PDB file of N, CA and C in Angstrom:
ATOM      1  N   UNK A   1      91.261 111.994  95.841  1.00  0.00           N
ATOM      2  CA  UNK A   1      92.256 112.519  97.239  1.00  0.00           C
ATOM      3  C   UNK A   1      93.741 113.058  96.324  1.00  0.00           C
ATOM      4  N   UNK A   2      94.186 112.350  94.918  1.00  0.00           N
ATOM      5  CA  UNK A   2      95.443 112.800  94.504  1.00  0.00           C
ATOM      6  C   UNK A   2      94.995 114.157  93.570  1.00  0.00           C
ATOM      7  N   UNK A   3      95.276 114.883  94.157  1.00  0.00           N
ATOM      8  CA  UNK A   3      94.906 116.647  93.721  1.00  0.00           C
ATOM      9  C   UNK A   3      95.508 117.095  92.545  1.00  0.00           C
ATOM     10  N   UNK A   4      96.807 116.615  92.671  1.00  0.00           N
ATOM     11  CA  UNK A   4      97.937 116.910  91.369  1.00  0.00           C
ATOM     12  C   UNK A   4      97.863 115.953  90.224  1.00  0.00           C
ATOM     13  N   UNK A   5      97.150 114.741  90.248  1.00  0.00           N
ATOM     14  CA  UNK A   5      97.259 113.804  89.836  1.00  0.00           C
ATOM     15  C   UNK A   5      98.600 113.133  89.233  1.00  0.00           C
ATOM     16  N   UNK A   6      99.188 112.815  90.413  1.00  0.00           N
ATOM     17  CA  UNK A   6     100.539 112.449  89.918  1.00  0.00           C
ATOM     18  C   UNK A   6     100.671 110.821  90.293  1.00  0.00           C
ATOM     19  N   UNK A   7      99.608 110.341  90.681  1.00  0.00           N
ATOM     20  CA  UNK A   7      99.410 108.917  90.851  1.00  0.00           C
ATOM     21  C   UNK A   7      99.548 108.548  92.359  1.00  0.00           C
ATOM     22  N   UNK A   8     100.210 109.673  93.422  1.00  0.00           N
ATOM     23  CA  UNK A   8     100.588 109.525  94.771  1.00  0.00           C
ATOM     24  C   UNK A   8      99.762 110.577  95.523  1.00  0.00           C
ATOM     25  N   UNK A   9      99.382 110.192  96.992  1.00  0.00           N
ATOM     26  CA  UNK A   9      98.862 110.978  97.602  1.00  0.00           C
ATOM     27  C   UNK A   9     100.032 111.699  98.783  1.00  0.00           C
ATOM     28  N   UNK A  10     100.062 112.891  98.703  1.00  0.00           N
ATOM     29  CA  UNK A  10     100.785 113.696  99.905  1.00  0.00           C
ATOM     30  C   UNK A  10     100.260 113.809 100.941  1.00  0.00           C
ATOM     31  N   UNK A  11     100.956 114.296 102.155  1.00  0.00           N
ATOM     32  CA  UNK A  11     100.617 114.918 103.531  1.00  0.00           C
ATOM     33  C   UNK A  11     100.050 116.048 103.100  1.00  0.00           C
ATOM     34  N   UNK A  12     100.403 116.781 102.273  1.00  0.00           N
ATOM     35  CA  UNK A  12      99.699 118.169 101.692  1.00  0.00           C
ATOM     36  C   UNK A  12      98.389 118.034 101.199  1.00  0.00           C
ATOM     37  N   UNK A  13      98.044 116.880 100.184  1.00  0.00           N
ATOM     38  CA  UNK A  13      96.810 116.721  99.632  1.00  0.00           C
ATOM     39  C   UNK A  13      95.863 116.064 100.640  1.00  0.00           C
ATOM     40  N   UNK A  14      96.458 115.435 101.679  1.00  0.00           N
ATOM     41  CA  UNK A  14      95.611 115.094 102.555  1.00  0.00           C
ATOM     42  C   UNK A  14      94.812 116.158 103.356  1.00  0.00           C
ATOM     43  N   UNK A  15      95.749 117.302 104.080  1.00  0.00           N
ATOM     44  CA  UNK A  15      95.141 118.453 104.691  1.00  0.00           C
ATOM     45  C   UNK A  15      94.275 118.952 103.755  1.00  0.00           C
ATOM     46  N   UNK A  16      94.463 119.212 102.327  1.00  0.00           N
ATOM     47  CA  UNK A  16      93.675 119.920 101.497  1.00  0.00           C
ATOM     48  C   UNK A  16      92.403 119.289 101.393  1.00  0.00           C
ATOM     49  N   UNK A  17      92.422 117.623 101.339  1.00  0.00           N
ATOM     50  CA  UNK A  17      90.954 117.179 101.182  1.00  0.00           C
ATOM     51  C   UNK A  17      90.182 116.911 102.627  1.00  0.00           C
ATOM     52  N   UNK A  18      90.905 116.903 103.938  1.00  0.00           N
ATOM     53  CA  UNK A  18      90.268 117.044 104.818  1.00  0.00           C
ATOM     54  C   UNK A  18      89.493 118.516 104.973  1.00  0.00           C
ATOM     55  N   UNK A  19      90.335 119.589 104.377  1.00  0.00           N
ATOM     56  CA  UNK A  19      89.542 120.911 104.950  1.00  0.00           C
ATOM     57  C   UNK A  19      88.318 120.963 103.775  1.00  0.00           C
ATOM     58  N   UNK A  20      88.476 120.604 102.467  1.00  0.00           N
ATOM     59  CA  UNK A  20      87.293 120.675 101.901  1.00  0.00           C
ATOM     60  C   UNK A  20      86.307 119.742 102.402  1.00  0.00           C
ATOM     61  N   UNK A  21      86.375 118.667 103.208  1.00  0.00           N
ATOM     62  CA  UNK A  21      85.204 118.140 103.909  1.00  0.00           C
ATOM     63  C   UNK A  21      84.645 118.634 105.238  1.00  0.00           C
ATOM     64  N   UNK A  22      85.662 119.614 105.736  1.00  0.00           N
ATOM     65  CA  UNK A  22      85.456 120.295 106.551  1.00  0.00           C
ATOM     66  C   UNK A  22      85.744 119.802 107.843  1.00  0.00           C
ATOM     67  N   UNK A  23      87.080 119.026 107.656  1.00  0.00           N
ATOM     68  CA  UNK A  23      87.869 118.951 109.014  1.00  0.00           C
ATOM     69  C   UNK A  23      89.009 119.499 108.433  1.00  0.00           C
ATOM     70  N   UNK A  24      89.572 119.612 110.152  1.00  0.00           N
ATOM     71  CA  UNK A  24      90.892 120.160 110.075  1.00  0.00           C
ATOM     72  C   UNK A  24      92.035 119.420 110.350  1.00  0.00           C
ATOM     73  N   UNK A  25      92.979 118.843 109.533  1.00  0.00           N
ATOM     74  CA  UNK A  25      93.989 118.096 109.688  1.00  0.00           C
ATOM     75  C   UNK A  25      95.359 118.947 109.863  1.00  0.00           C
ATOM     76  N   UNK A  26      96.276 118.764 110.943  1.00  0.00           N
ATOM     77  CA  UNK A  26      97.376 119.455 110.673  1.00  0.00           C
ATOM     78  C   UNK A  26      98.285 118.598 110.005  1.00  0.00           C
ATOM     79  N   UNK A  27      99.588 119.462 109.200  1.00  0.00           N
ATOM     80  CA  UNK A  27     100.682 118.744 108.385  1.00  0.00           C
ATOM     81  C   UNK A  27     101.081 117.745 109.320  1.00  0.00           C
ATOM     82  N   UNK A  28     101.424 118.093 110.561  1.00  0.00           N
ATOM     83  CA  UNK A  28     102.101 116.701 111.300  1.00  0.00           C
ATOM     84  C   UNK A  28     101.223 115.637 111.186  1.00  0.00           C
ATOM     85  N   UNK A  29     100.030 115.645 111.318  1.00  0.00           N
ATOM     86  CA  UNK A  29      99.064 114.250 111.497  1.00  0.00           C
ATOM     87  C   UNK A  29      98.953 113.640 110.148  1.00  0.00           C
ATOM     88  N   UNK A  30      98.853 114.422 109.094  1.00  0.00           N
ATOM     89  CA  UNK A  30      98.802 113.926 107.850  1.00  0.00           C
ATOM     90  C   UNK A  30      99.997 113.420 107.597  1.00  0.00           C
ATOM     91  N   UNK A  31     101.405 113.688 107.983  1.00  0.00           N
ATOM     92  CA  UNK A  31     102.506 113.355 107.659  1.00  0.00           C
ATOM     93  C   UNK A  31     102.602 112.001 108.392  1.00  0.00           C
ATOM     94  N   UNK A  32     102.167 111.907 109.567  1.00  0.00           N
ATOM     95  CA  UNK A  32     101.951 110.774 110.407  1.00  0.00           C
ATOM     96  C   UNK A  32     101.238 109.656 109.587  1.00  0.00           C
ATOM     97  N   UNK A  33     100.216 109.966 109.164  1.00  0.00           N
ATOM     98  CA  UNK A  33      99.386 109.047 108.158  1.00  0.00           C
ATOM     99  C   UNK A  33     100.158 108.364 107.187  1.00  0.00           C
ATOM    100  N   UNK A  34     100.435 109.141 106.706  1.00  0.00           N
ATOM    101  CA  UNK A  34     101.390 108.742 105.289  1.00  0.00           C
ATOM    102  C   UNK A  34     102.462 108.147 105.791  1.00  0.00           C
ATOM    103  N   UNK A  35     102.946 108.206 106.718  1.00  0.00           N
ATOM    104  CA  UNK A  35     103.977 107.367 106.993  1.00  0.00           C
ATOM    105  C   UNK A  35     103.827 106.128 107.585  1.00  0.00           C
ATOM    106  N   UNK A  36     102.454 105.943 108.159  1.00  0.00           N
ATOM    107  CA  UNK A  36     101.973 104.709 108.901  1.00  0.00           C
ATOM    108  C   UNK A  36     101.582 103.631 107.066  1.00  0.00           C
ATOM    109  N   UNK A  37     101.375 104.010 105.982  1.00  0.00           N
ATOM    110  CA  UNK A  37     100.936 103.753 104.800  1.00  0.00           C
ATOM    111  C   UNK A  37     102.034 103.479 103.690  1.00  0.00           C
ATOM    112  N   UNK A  38     102.885 104.675 104.020  1.00  0.00           N
ATOM    113  CA  UNK A  38     104.011 104.668 102.842  1.00  0.00           C
ATOM    114  C   UNK A  38     105.179 103.656 103.252  1.00  0.00           C
ATOM    115  N   UNK A  39     105.192 102.499 102.258  1.00  0.00           N
ATOM    116  CA  UNK A  39     105.892 101.482 102.407  1.00  0.00           C
ATOM    117  C   UNK A  39     107.272 101.760 102.068  1.00  0.00           C
ATOM    118  N   UNK A  40     107.592 102.576 100.831  1.00  0.00           N
ATOM    119  CA  UNK A  40     108.672 102.515 100.329  1.00  0.00           C
ATOM    120  C   UNK A  40     109.792 103.791 100.793  1.00  0.00           C
ATOM    121  N   UNK A  41     109.181 104.504 101.381  1.00  0.00           N
ATOM    122  CA  UNK A  41     109.939 105.581 102.415  1.00  0.00           C
ATOM    123  C   UNK A  41     109.891 107.061 101.579  1.00  0.00           C
ATOM    124  N   UNK A  42     109.018 107.212 100.282  1.00  0.00           N
ATOM    125  CA  UNK A  42     109.273 108.061  99.833  1.00  0.00           C
ATOM    126  C   UNK A  42     108.452 109.530 100.098  1.00  0.00           C
ATOM    127  N   UNK A  43     107.627 109.209 101.262  1.00  0.00           N
ATOM    128  CA  UNK A  43     106.981 110.039 101.637  1.00  0.00           C
ATOM    129  C   UNK A  43     105.690 110.563 101.302  1.00  0.00           C
ATOM    130  N   UNK A  44     105.130 109.612 100.280  1.00  0.00           N
ATOM    131  CA  UNK A  44     104.038 109.530  99.411  1.00  0.00           C
ATOM    132  C   UNK A  44     103.242 108.303  99.792  1.00  0.00           C
ATOM    133  N   UNK A  45     101.870 108.124  99.435  1.00  0.00           N
ATOM    134  CA  UNK A  45     100.909 106.793  99.403  1.00  0.00           C
ATOM    135  C   UNK A  45     100.739 106.725  97.750  1.00  0.00           C
ATOM    136  N   UNK A  46     101.199 105.580  97.302  1.00  0.00           N
ATOM    137  CA  UNK A  46     101.051 105.080  96.253  1.00  0.00           C
ATOM    138  C   UNK A  46      99.367 104.432  95.930  1.00  0.00           C
ATOM    139  N   UNK A  47      99.358 103.839  94.766  1.00  0.00           N
ATOM    140  CA  UNK A  47      98.004 103.133  94.603  1.00  0.00           C
ATOM    141  C   UNK A  47      98.130 101.861  95.357  1.00  0.00           C
ATOM    142  N   UNK A  48      99.218 101.415  95.194  1.00  0.00           N
ATOM    143  CA  UNK A  48      99.696  99.862  95.603  1.00  0.00           C
ATOM    144  C   UNK A  48      99.747  99.829  97.049  1.00  0.00           C
ATOM    145  N   UNK A  49     100.239 101.096  97.812  1.00  0.00           N
ATOM    146  CA  UNK A  49     100.569 100.924  99.012  1.00  0.00           C
ATOM    147  C   UNK A  49      98.956 101.198  99.683  1.00  0.00           C
ATOM    148  N   UNK A  50      98.275 102.429  99.366  1.00  0.00           N
ATOM    149  CA  UNK A  50      96.628 102.473  99.613  1.00  0.00           C
ATOM    150  C   UNK A  50      96.476 101.147  99.927  1.00  0.00           C
ATOM    151  N   UNK A  51      96.037 100.241  98.652  1.00  0.00           N
ATOM    152  CA  UNK A  51      95.624  99.225  98.353  1.00  0.00           C
ATOM    153  C   UNK A  51      95.903  98.329  99.499  1.00  0.00           C
ATOM    154  N   UNK A  52      97.523  98.041  99.836  1.00  0.00           N
ATOM    155  CA  UNK A  52      98.160  96.933 100.657  1.00  0.00           C
ATOM    156  C   UNK A  52      97.276  97.330 101.892  1.00  0.00           C
ATOM    157  N   UNK A  53      97.560  98.790 102.179  1.00  0.00           N
ATOM    158  CA  UNK A  53      97.056  99.187 103.498  1.00  0.00           C
ATOM    159  C   UNK A  53      95.502  98.909 103.688  1.00  0.00           C
ATOM    160  N   UNK A  54      94.670  99.071 102.762  1.00  0.00           N
ATOM    161  CA  UNK A  54      93.087  98.820 103.036  1.00  0.00           C
ATOM    162  C   UNK A  54      92.517  97.340 103.192  1.00  0.00           C
ATOM    163  N   UNK A  55      93.538  96.780 102.299  1.00  0.00           N
ATOM    164  CA  UNK A  55      93.219  94.864 102.347  1.00  0.00           C
ATOM    165  C   UNK A  55      93.836  94.405 103.782  1.00  0.00           C
ATOM    166  N   UNK A  56      94.890  95.365 104.516  1.00  0.00           N
ATOM    167  CA  UNK A  56      95.299  94.759 105.629  1.00  0.00           C
ATOM    168  C   UNK A  56      94.254  94.971 106.831  1.00  0.00           C
ATOM    169  N   UNK A  57      93.537  95.802 106.495  1.00  0.00           N
ATOM    170  CA  UNK A  57      92.324  96.313 107.953  1.00  0.00           C
ATOM    171  C   UNK A  57      91.355  95.573 107.744  1.00  0.00           C
TER     172      UNK A  57
END
C-alpha cells in the first residue's frame, strides 16, 4: 500500500490501491479512513499506527 515507499500510507495511496483492486474509494472516504487510524495527526498512517489499529480490532 505504501506506493512511494516513504514508510507511511496516505489517503491518495489508499485510493490508488483500491482502484488497482477494482474498488472505487473517494478521496473523502480514504481521508476519513486515514483519520480513524492516524494517531499523531499528520494525515498519514505509519506502520506503528497501522499495527496498533490492527491489534485493537
